[in-house]
């Protein structure tokens, strides 16, 4: 017999297996269950911290096995086959989590994958990313958004998702663990690999895929799709690619194409808009700013000034949400003990993101504070421009690009970002000085309250005051706003058939991951890549 039981224990008792088991058995017995404690085995599945009150507690979600052995964690790992077992070929565009987990899924049937990636491998990508902070230079194909591992590889490595019904989330965590992620991700309520460790995990995944016979084409950008029109139907037969260094072009034909290019591949959206504008639709997204505090301040607020809890529990997280004038305003990608990083994917833009190393031990904590934005919230000028391009679905993308370029103009024209103290932002006044920051390229004092879109400004001001009531001290002298956070998700969705997963107007094309508009974050994108590749296998008769 297997029982699910949630045990709440005092801080410091969460490693005492005997104590936890005794508490679990007691809870079940209080509900009338008869438990043979001699044969009972306890497995802790999830661990979280409840710091809402002064007495901090640890919440443990457990399974109690009575009269049977706990299930083996490794049993759920798939068996991957050499890419010679099947005669089918699938092109995967993008090496983010959707692409890599998709490739591993296809290898369960030995299907050959050719993986096209405009960026470079993680080792070279580190060099290109360092140049952004050091020199303010953005490589349009190798940056925080593009390259092996996708946007999440160098932007924290958080695995938390609320989309756990979309697939086997536990299997995603086990695969990450198999390739080198710490085993803590198997039980943490908010699992986190860390940007310092995730690149090595990605490197190991790629090595396994290559060893099984699949081919990676790094430094190759997908520029078009090979289309066959027959009987009024368009079918994708492969991709056209270009070497980003030499400019050489070639075609790759395939039985199916998994499109996993991420939320920043603007050129993919414009290509689809040219080929089949009806394949796209506008969707809601969110954008705003990133707020940074000294880590010690956030830790003190969340742990009620308990020095011992701060020492034992590490950097504190928070999650804030409110409704303001009919739109949600909320924290996103909260990075305890983290850094703010420059995530533009083209020169002339500033895009802000956050990350934490595995230890979460920097002197700062930061989070995006973003405003829910619906297609009807997009200013009319961008909607008219999208209509003139023949694809109204692009309006949000045009608005996003404008804000990123305007943010760059308000900075130094390179990667120094415009910033304002939170108190000055709320008082609508200039910041005569700025506090120390984790943002390496540097900051430029700017009146964010004057040039951020009114849709954002009015709601952010109200939300910050609400958040300060929930976390007293959130509005403080050292609280800093940095602009702009624009890549929470894509403002465009690539439509797909509910059953087959294909584009309904470009058959053989399977959109996946964040760029498709159907997932957000590492774990949900991995699950989406798995699901789409299972649909591909079914379509190919594998």
XYZ file of C-alpha atoms in Angstrom, residues 2-540:
539
model
C 1.240 3.496 -0.848
C 0.063 6.603 1.009
C 0.582 10.255 0.053
C 1.177 12.378 3.124
C 2.334 15.949 3.739
C 4.463 16.384 6.856
C 5.238 19.815 8.302
C 8.303 19.824 10.551
C 10.221 22.518 12.435
C 13.285 23.961 10.717
C 16.218 21.660 11.529
C 14.156 18.457 11.645
C 13.841 18.049 7.866
C 16.859 15.695 7.709
C 15.769 13.490 10.635
C 14.287 10.477 8.798
C 13.067 8.797 11.975
C 11.250 11.905 13.132
C 9.641 12.480 9.709
C 8.487 8.850 9.444
C 6.990 8.970 12.942
C 5.089 12.148 12.091
C 3.836 10.675 8.773
C 2.611 7.483 10.452
C 0.895 9.525 13.167
C -0.949 11.658 10.618
C -2.225 8.594 8.765
C -3.232 6.801 11.947
C -5.189 9.881 13.040
C -7.238 9.439 9.842
C -8.021 5.834 10.751
C -5.319 4.117 8.693
C -3.696 1.053 10.259
C 0.028 1.287 9.554
C 2.543 -1.497 10.171
C 5.503 0.680 11.106
C 7.893 -2.255 10.769
C 7.332 -2.526 7.019
C 6.801 1.197 6.345
C 9.356 2.979 4.108
C 9.268 6.754 3.667
C 10.342 8.638 0.519
C 10.432 12.461 0.553
C 9.302 13.660 -2.882
C 9.160 17.449 -2.469
C 10.624 19.890 0.040
C 9.650 23.531 0.495
C 10.030 26.274 3.087
C 7.016 27.967 4.708
C 8.297 31.298 6.039
C 4.972 33.122 6.145
C 4.996 33.237 9.956
C 7.713 33.838 12.487
C 8.122 30.122 13.195
C 9.679 28.873 9.946
C 8.610 25.381 8.956
C 9.643 22.837 6.352
C 6.876 21.260 4.255
C 7.636 17.730 3.045
C 5.441 15.921 0.514
C 6.077 12.227 1.078
C 5.060 8.751 0.007
C 4.823 6.081 2.699
C 5.259 2.557 1.309
C 3.747 -0.113 3.572
C 4.435 -3.755 2.740
C 6.131 -2.950 -0.562
C 9.409 -1.520 -1.778
C 9.673 2.106 -2.943
C 9.692 2.536 -6.699
C 13.163 2.801 -8.188
C 13.816 6.346 -9.340
C 16.032 5.278 -12.234
C 13.438 2.895 -13.672
C 11.687 5.683 -15.575
C 14.744 6.641 -17.651
C 14.114 5.928 -21.347
C 16.288 3.609 -23.417
C 17.934 5.470 -26.278
C 18.809 3.641 -29.503
C 21.416 4.340 -32.204
C 20.080 6.546 -34.992
C 20.261 3.697 -37.504
C 17.292 1.759 -36.157
C 14.803 3.801 -38.195
C 14.965 5.033 -41.803
C 13.246 8.287 -40.898
C 14.948 11.684 -40.506
C 13.765 14.660 -38.486
C 15.301 18.122 -38.595
C 15.253 19.949 -35.257
C 15.772 23.710 -35.360
C 17.117 24.911 -32.010
C 19.106 23.313 -29.198
C 17.125 24.592 -26.243
C 15.325 22.157 -23.915
C 12.537 21.479 -26.438
C 15.080 20.580 -29.112
C 17.384 18.475 -26.942
C 14.633 16.567 -25.139
C 12.900 16.163 -28.482
C 16.030 14.584 -29.945
C 16.335 12.180 -27.010
C 12.669 11.240 -27.459
C 13.164 10.444 -31.160
C 16.168 8.322 -30.222
C 13.880 6.058 -28.202
C 12.960 4.755 -31.682
C 16.385 5.287 -33.212
C 15.177 8.112 -35.497
C 17.988 10.166 -37.035
C 17.985 13.832 -36.004
C 19.840 16.674 -37.667
C 19.898 19.530 -35.170
C 20.393 23.031 -36.590
C 21.543 25.789 -34.235
C 22.356 29.374 -35.227
C 24.585 29.771 -32.158
C 27.635 27.925 -30.910
C 28.448 25.268 -28.324
C 28.371 26.237 -24.652
C 32.161 26.574 -24.333
C 32.387 29.265 -27.056
C 29.072 30.772 -25.996
C 30.596 31.612 -22.589
C 33.222 33.724 -24.350
C 30.628 35.620 -26.425
C 28.437 36.242 -23.371
C 31.415 37.581 -21.392
C 32.041 40.149 -24.149
C 28.526 41.549 -23.688
C 29.258 42.492 -20.077
C 32.882 43.437 -20.633
C 32.655 45.343 -23.931
C 28.951 45.929 -24.527
C 29.118 43.929 -27.779
C 26.227 41.633 -28.719
C 26.726 38.834 -31.256
C 23.369 38.388 -32.995
C 23.778 34.611 -33.138
C 25.605 33.846 -29.875
C 24.298 35.522 -26.733
C 22.114 34.855 -23.678
C 19.197 33.892 -25.957
C 20.874 32.020 -28.829
C 23.268 29.089 -28.667
C 23.522 25.564 -27.305
C 21.191 25.076 -24.352
C 18.813 27.866 -25.308
C 17.872 30.993 -23.371
C 17.723 29.181 -20.029
C 21.238 27.786 -20.149
C 22.910 31.009 -18.991
C 19.835 32.516 -17.360
C 19.593 30.671 -14.089
C 18.522 27.088 -14.777
C 15.302 27.231 -12.760
C 13.099 24.187 -13.372
C 9.985 25.221 -11.484
C 6.796 25.098 -13.538
C 3.091 25.041 -12.811
C 2.518 23.181 -16.099
C 3.128 19.804 -14.488
C 0.086 18.217 -16.161
C 1.532 18.622 -19.662
C 3.840 15.643 -19.397
C 6.030 13.567 -17.146
C 7.802 16.294 -15.189
C 9.552 13.781 -12.946
C 11.079 12.142 -15.999
C 12.458 15.507 -17.171
C 14.117 15.971 -13.767
C 15.513 12.432 -13.807
C 17.008 12.966 -17.258
C 18.647 16.209 -16.107
C 19.952 14.369 -13.043
C 21.237 11.532 -15.249
C 23.297 14.041 -17.230
C 24.821 15.676 -14.168
C 22.297 17.935 -12.394
C 22.319 17.681 -8.614
C 19.889 15.125 -7.162
C 18.245 17.902 -5.114
C 16.155 18.778 -8.183
C 14.264 15.508 -7.652
C 12.761 16.694 -4.354
C 12.958 20.505 -4.222
C 9.631 22.319 -4.541
C 11.390 24.946 -6.679
C 14.170 22.913 -8.355
C 17.157 24.868 -9.620
C 20.265 23.633 -11.452
C 22.229 26.899 -11.531
C 23.735 28.713 -14.472
C 27.215 27.597 -13.389
C 26.241 23.898 -13.657
C 23.634 23.735 -16.425
C 26.148 24.234 -19.299
C 27.969 21.021 -18.313
C 24.631 19.170 -18.210
C 23.765 20.451 -21.688
C 27.225 19.449 -22.938
C 26.675 15.896 -21.649
C 23.261 15.680 -23.315
C 24.691 16.763 -26.655
C 27.533 14.239 -26.346
C 25.011 11.418 -25.795
C 22.905 12.485 -28.797
C 26.009 12.688 -31.000
C 27.275 9.323 -29.765
C 24.015 7.744 -30.926
C 24.587 9.056 -34.454
C 22.752 12.366 -34.685
C 24.369 15.447 -36.207
C 24.609 18.976 -34.794
C 25.098 21.877 -37.191
C 26.200 24.792 -35.017
C 26.616 28.234 -36.560
C 23.812 27.578 -39.048
C 20.705 29.748 -39.166
C 17.381 28.491 -40.506
C 16.449 31.011 -43.218
C 13.479 29.340 -44.898
C 11.454 26.160 -45.277
C 11.244 23.818 -48.233
C 7.558 23.895 -49.184
C 5.567 21.575 -51.434
C 2.107 22.733 -52.509
C -0.227 19.951 -53.542
C -4.009 19.786 -53.621
C -4.292 23.183 -51.932
C -2.137 22.030 -49.013
C 1.318 23.258 -48.069
C 3.750 20.715 -46.655
C 7.185 21.369 -45.166
C 9.766 18.961 -46.606
C 12.816 20.386 -44.866
C 14.720 23.584 -44.144
C 17.050 26.005 -45.875
C 20.026 26.986 -43.734
C 22.902 29.447 -43.934
C 26.349 29.238 -42.374
C 26.542 32.318 -40.122
C 30.262 32.768 -40.831
C 30.753 31.947 -44.511
C 27.248 32.727 -45.743
C 27.114 29.390 -47.577
C 23.584 28.064 -48.049
C 22.172 24.557 -48.339
C 18.991 22.558 -47.991
C 18.214 19.673 -45.650
C 15.244 17.457 -46.477
C 13.462 15.520 -43.758
C 10.316 13.583 -42.934
C 9.337 16.207 -40.336
C 10.668 19.451 -38.832
C 10.576 20.251 -35.111
C 10.698 24.044 -34.808
C 12.162 24.838 -31.372
C 13.759 28.247 -31.921
C 12.794 30.030 -28.684
C 10.966 33.267 -27.929
C 13.638 35.573 -29.374
C 13.925 34.295 -32.957
C 12.155 37.238 -34.573
C 13.307 36.185 -38.032
C 11.444 32.868 -37.747
C 8.177 34.690 -37.073
C 8.690 37.034 -40.037
C 9.535 34.066 -42.280
C 6.320 32.299 -41.256
C 4.395 35.557 -41.724
C 5.676 35.694 -45.298
C 4.937 32.045 -46.105
C 1.626 31.659 -44.279
C 0.449 34.598 -42.126
C -2.540 32.526 -41.033
C -0.109 30.177 -39.249
C 0.404 32.843 -36.539
C -1.819 34.515 -33.966
C -1.245 37.266 -31.419
C -1.130 36.131 -27.803
C -0.886 37.714 -24.405
C 2.499 38.224 -22.792
C 3.999 40.374 -20.038
C 6.736 42.958 -19.821
C 8.095 45.449 -17.312
C 11.263 46.000 -15.275
C 13.592 44.093 -12.982
C 13.806 45.078 -9.322
C 16.986 44.459 -7.338
C 17.538 44.573 -3.573
C 20.484 43.695 -1.342
C 20.082 40.000 -0.635
C 20.388 40.618 3.113
C 17.276 42.811 3.015
C 15.116 40.205 1.233
C 16.425 37.429 3.504
C 15.582 39.499 6.581
C 12.053 40.278 5.339
C 11.268 36.689 4.386
C 12.848 35.037 7.439
C 11.576 37.709 9.868
C 15.106 38.706 10.842
C 15.937 35.198 12.124
C 19.739 35.059 11.694
C 19.891 31.306 12.319
C 17.259 30.612 9.636
C 19.102 32.858 7.179
C 22.312 30.933 7.826
C 20.710 27.505 7.412
C 18.143 28.107 4.671
C 20.162 30.280 2.315
C 18.924 33.043 0.017
C 15.180 33.650 0.357
C 12.697 33.542 -2.486
C 9.512 35.519 -2.882
C 6.496 35.446 -5.159
C 4.289 38.505 -5.523
C 1.119 38.975 -7.518
C -1.725 41.472 -7.715
C -4.535 42.642 -9.957
C -4.314 46.278 -11.042
C -6.891 47.897 -13.321
C -7.901 44.624 -14.923
C -4.399 43.260 -15.540
C -2.133 41.040 -13.498
C 1.122 42.465 -12.162
C 3.484 39.880 -10.748
C 7.028 38.818 -9.998
C 8.670 36.541 -12.544
C 11.967 34.634 -12.592
C 12.876 35.574 -9.021
C 16.629 35.101 -8.519
C 17.682 34.876 -4.840
C 21.381 35.563 -4.373
C 21.590 36.268 -8.092
C 22.600 38.698 -10.827
C 20.911 40.848 -13.450
C 22.272 39.996 -16.900
C 22.137 41.578 -20.400
C 19.990 39.335 -22.626
C 19.663 41.249 -25.899
C 19.753 39.114 -29.023
C 20.770 41.957 -31.376
C 22.940 45.070 -31.168
C 20.915 48.202 -30.476
C 18.676 46.496 -27.913
C 18.707 46.234 -24.141
C 16.909 43.256 -22.644
C 17.226 42.480 -18.940
C 17.050 39.034 -17.357
C 18.089 37.430 -14.073
C 20.104 34.390 -13.058
C 21.563 32.656 -10.030
C 24.478 30.278 -9.645
C 23.761 26.983 -7.910
C 24.919 28.391 -4.573
C 22.673 31.454 -4.845
C 25.309 33.355 -2.935
C 25.680 36.796 -4.519
C 25.041 39.948 -2.488
C 21.822 40.738 -4.383
C 18.389 39.282 -5.050
C 16.292 40.322 -8.043
C 13.049 39.584 -9.852
C 11.183 40.776 -12.900
C 8.035 42.728 -12.058
C 5.876 42.559 -15.163
C 2.437 43.618 -16.344
C 0.075 41.278 -18.140
C -0.456 42.563 -21.679
C -3.261 41.512 -24.016
C -3.213 42.006 -27.806
C -5.737 44.850 -27.453
C -3.286 46.675 -25.135
C -0.754 47.085 -27.952
C -0.648 50.711 -29.173
C -2.509 51.323 -32.430
C 0.604 52.340 -34.364
C 2.109 48.860 -33.965
C -1.154 47.184 -34.936
C -1.307 49.306 -38.100
C 2.304 48.502 -38.918
C 1.608 44.761 -38.533
C -1.431 45.015 -40.787
C 0.677 46.805 -43.399
C 3.107 43.855 -43.260
C 0.197 41.505 -43.974
C 0.257 39.790 -40.569
C -1.664 41.432 -37.679
C -0.251 38.796 -35.307
C 3.115 40.600 -35.356
C 1.869 43.720 -33.518
C 3.097 42.623 -30.100
C 6.469 41.640 -31.535
C 6.842 45.108 -33.085
C 5.939 46.755 -29.767
C 8.442 44.569 -27.919
C 11.212 45.457 -30.379
C 10.446 49.167 -30.049
C 10.713 49.040 -26.254
C 14.017 47.130 -26.384
C 15.483 49.670 -28.804
C 14.111 52.615 -26.817
C 15.647 51.140 -23.665
C 19.017 51.019 -25.434
C 18.656 54.665 -26.506
C 17.871 55.641 -22.910
C 21.004 53.824 -21.760
C 24.392 54.443 -23.344
C 23.532 53.064 -26.784
C 25.314 49.818 -25.959
C 24.582 47.690 -22.874
C 24.606 50.129 -19.966
C 20.990 49.949 -18.847
C 18.685 52.776 -17.743
C 17.802 52.550 -14.046
C 16.031 54.443 -11.256
C 15.683 53.967 -7.517
C 12.264 52.510 -6.689
C 11.448 55.348 -4.273
C 12.297 57.917 -6.970
C 10.216 56.033 -9.524
C 7.181 56.161 -7.243
C 7.801 59.849 -6.434
C 8.326 60.570 -10.168
C 11.697 62.247 -9.678
C 15.238 61.815 -10.951
C 17.705 59.553 -9.131
C 20.766 61.662 -8.361
C 22.688 58.491 -7.519
C 22.213 54.756 -7.986
C 23.027 51.958 -5.516
C 25.556 49.223 -6.248
C 24.254 46.629 -8.663
C 24.994 43.127 -9.908
C 24.467 44.257 -13.509
C 28.010 44.046 -14.907
C 27.798 46.358 -17.964
C 26.740 49.218 -15.678
C 23.781 51.571 -15.311
C 22.668 55.006 -16.497
C 20.320 57.041 -14.309
C 17.075 57.565 -16.201
C 13.509 58.689 -15.519
C 11.794 55.346 -16.224
C 8.562 56.920 -14.997
C 8.661 59.347 -17.958
C 9.283 57.023 -20.899
C 8.027 53.522 -20.046
C 4.617 52.961 -21.709
C 1.676 54.262 -19.621
C 0.160 50.741 -19.687
C 3.149 49.689 -17.548
C 3.847 52.777 -15.441
C 0.445 53.259 -13.891
C 0.028 49.612 -12.915
C 3.610 49.163 -11.693
C 3.294 52.120 -9.317
C 0.122 50.724 -7.756
C 1.506 47.173 -7.593
C 4.760 48.180 -5.869
C 2.785 49.801 -3.058
C 0.682 46.631 -2.711
C 3.838 44.507 -2.637
C 5.320 46.660 0.117
C 2.278 45.909 2.260
C 2.888 42.186 1.743
C 6.666 42.461 2.249
C 7.262 45.444 4.518
C 10.514 47.077 3.451
C 10.264 46.068 -0.230
C 10.135 49.797 -1.041
C 13.467 50.879 0.420
C 16.355 53.257 -0.195
C 18.395 50.490 -1.851
C 15.623 49.072 -4.070
C 16.572 49.569 -7.721
C 14.594 49.292 -10.975
C 16.433 48.329 -14.176
C 14.788 48.435 -17.627
C 13.501 46.598 -19.564
C 12.245 43.036 -18.974
C 10.594 42.013 -22.254
C 11.262 38.325 -22.877
C 9.005 36.640 -20.332
C 7.285 34.884 -23.245
C 6.608 35.363 -26.915
C 3.843 37.756 -28.047
C 3.200 35.456 -31.033
C 1.825 31.924 -31.116
C 2.584 29.502 -33.951
C -0.691 27.680 -34.345
C -0.780 23.902 -34.224
C -3.418 21.225 -34.576
C -4.691 20.021 -31.183
C -4.372 16.356 -32.141
C -1.433 16.070 -34.524
C 0.667 18.953 -33.171
C 1.401 20.107 -36.736
C 0.937 23.590 -38.068
C -2.549 23.417 -39.608
C -1.377 25.314 -42.708
C 2.221 24.054 -42.980
C 1.940 20.281 -42.603
C 5.056 18.499 -41.416
C 6.087 21.495 -39.274
C 5.842 20.877 -35.520
C 6.270 24.057 -33.419
C 7.591 23.394 -29.899
C 8.925 25.139 -26.816
C 8.783 28.789 -25.839
C 8.950 30.058 -29.413
C 5.762 28.206 -30.285
C 3.823 30.067 -27.618
C 2.750 26.872 -25.854
C 5.317 26.709 -23.047
C 7.433 28.931 -20.841
C 10.641 27.982 -19.054
C 13.054 25.076 -19.178
C 10.910 22.272 -17.773
C 7.682 23.034 -19.642
C 9.644 23.454 -22.890
C 11.338 20.092 -22.346
C 7.940 18.454 -21.821
C 6.592 20.178 -24.934
C 9.528 18.949 -27.028
C 8.917 15.412 -25.770
C 5.178 15.601 -26.528
C 5.689 17.018 -30.018
C 8.249 14.370 -30.904
C 5.908 11.625 -29.735
C 3.360 13.077 -32.176
C 6.019 13.049 -34.899
C 6.782 9.386 -34.182
C 3.098 8.548 -34.410
C 2.771 10.396 -37.728
C 5.826 8.587 -39.099
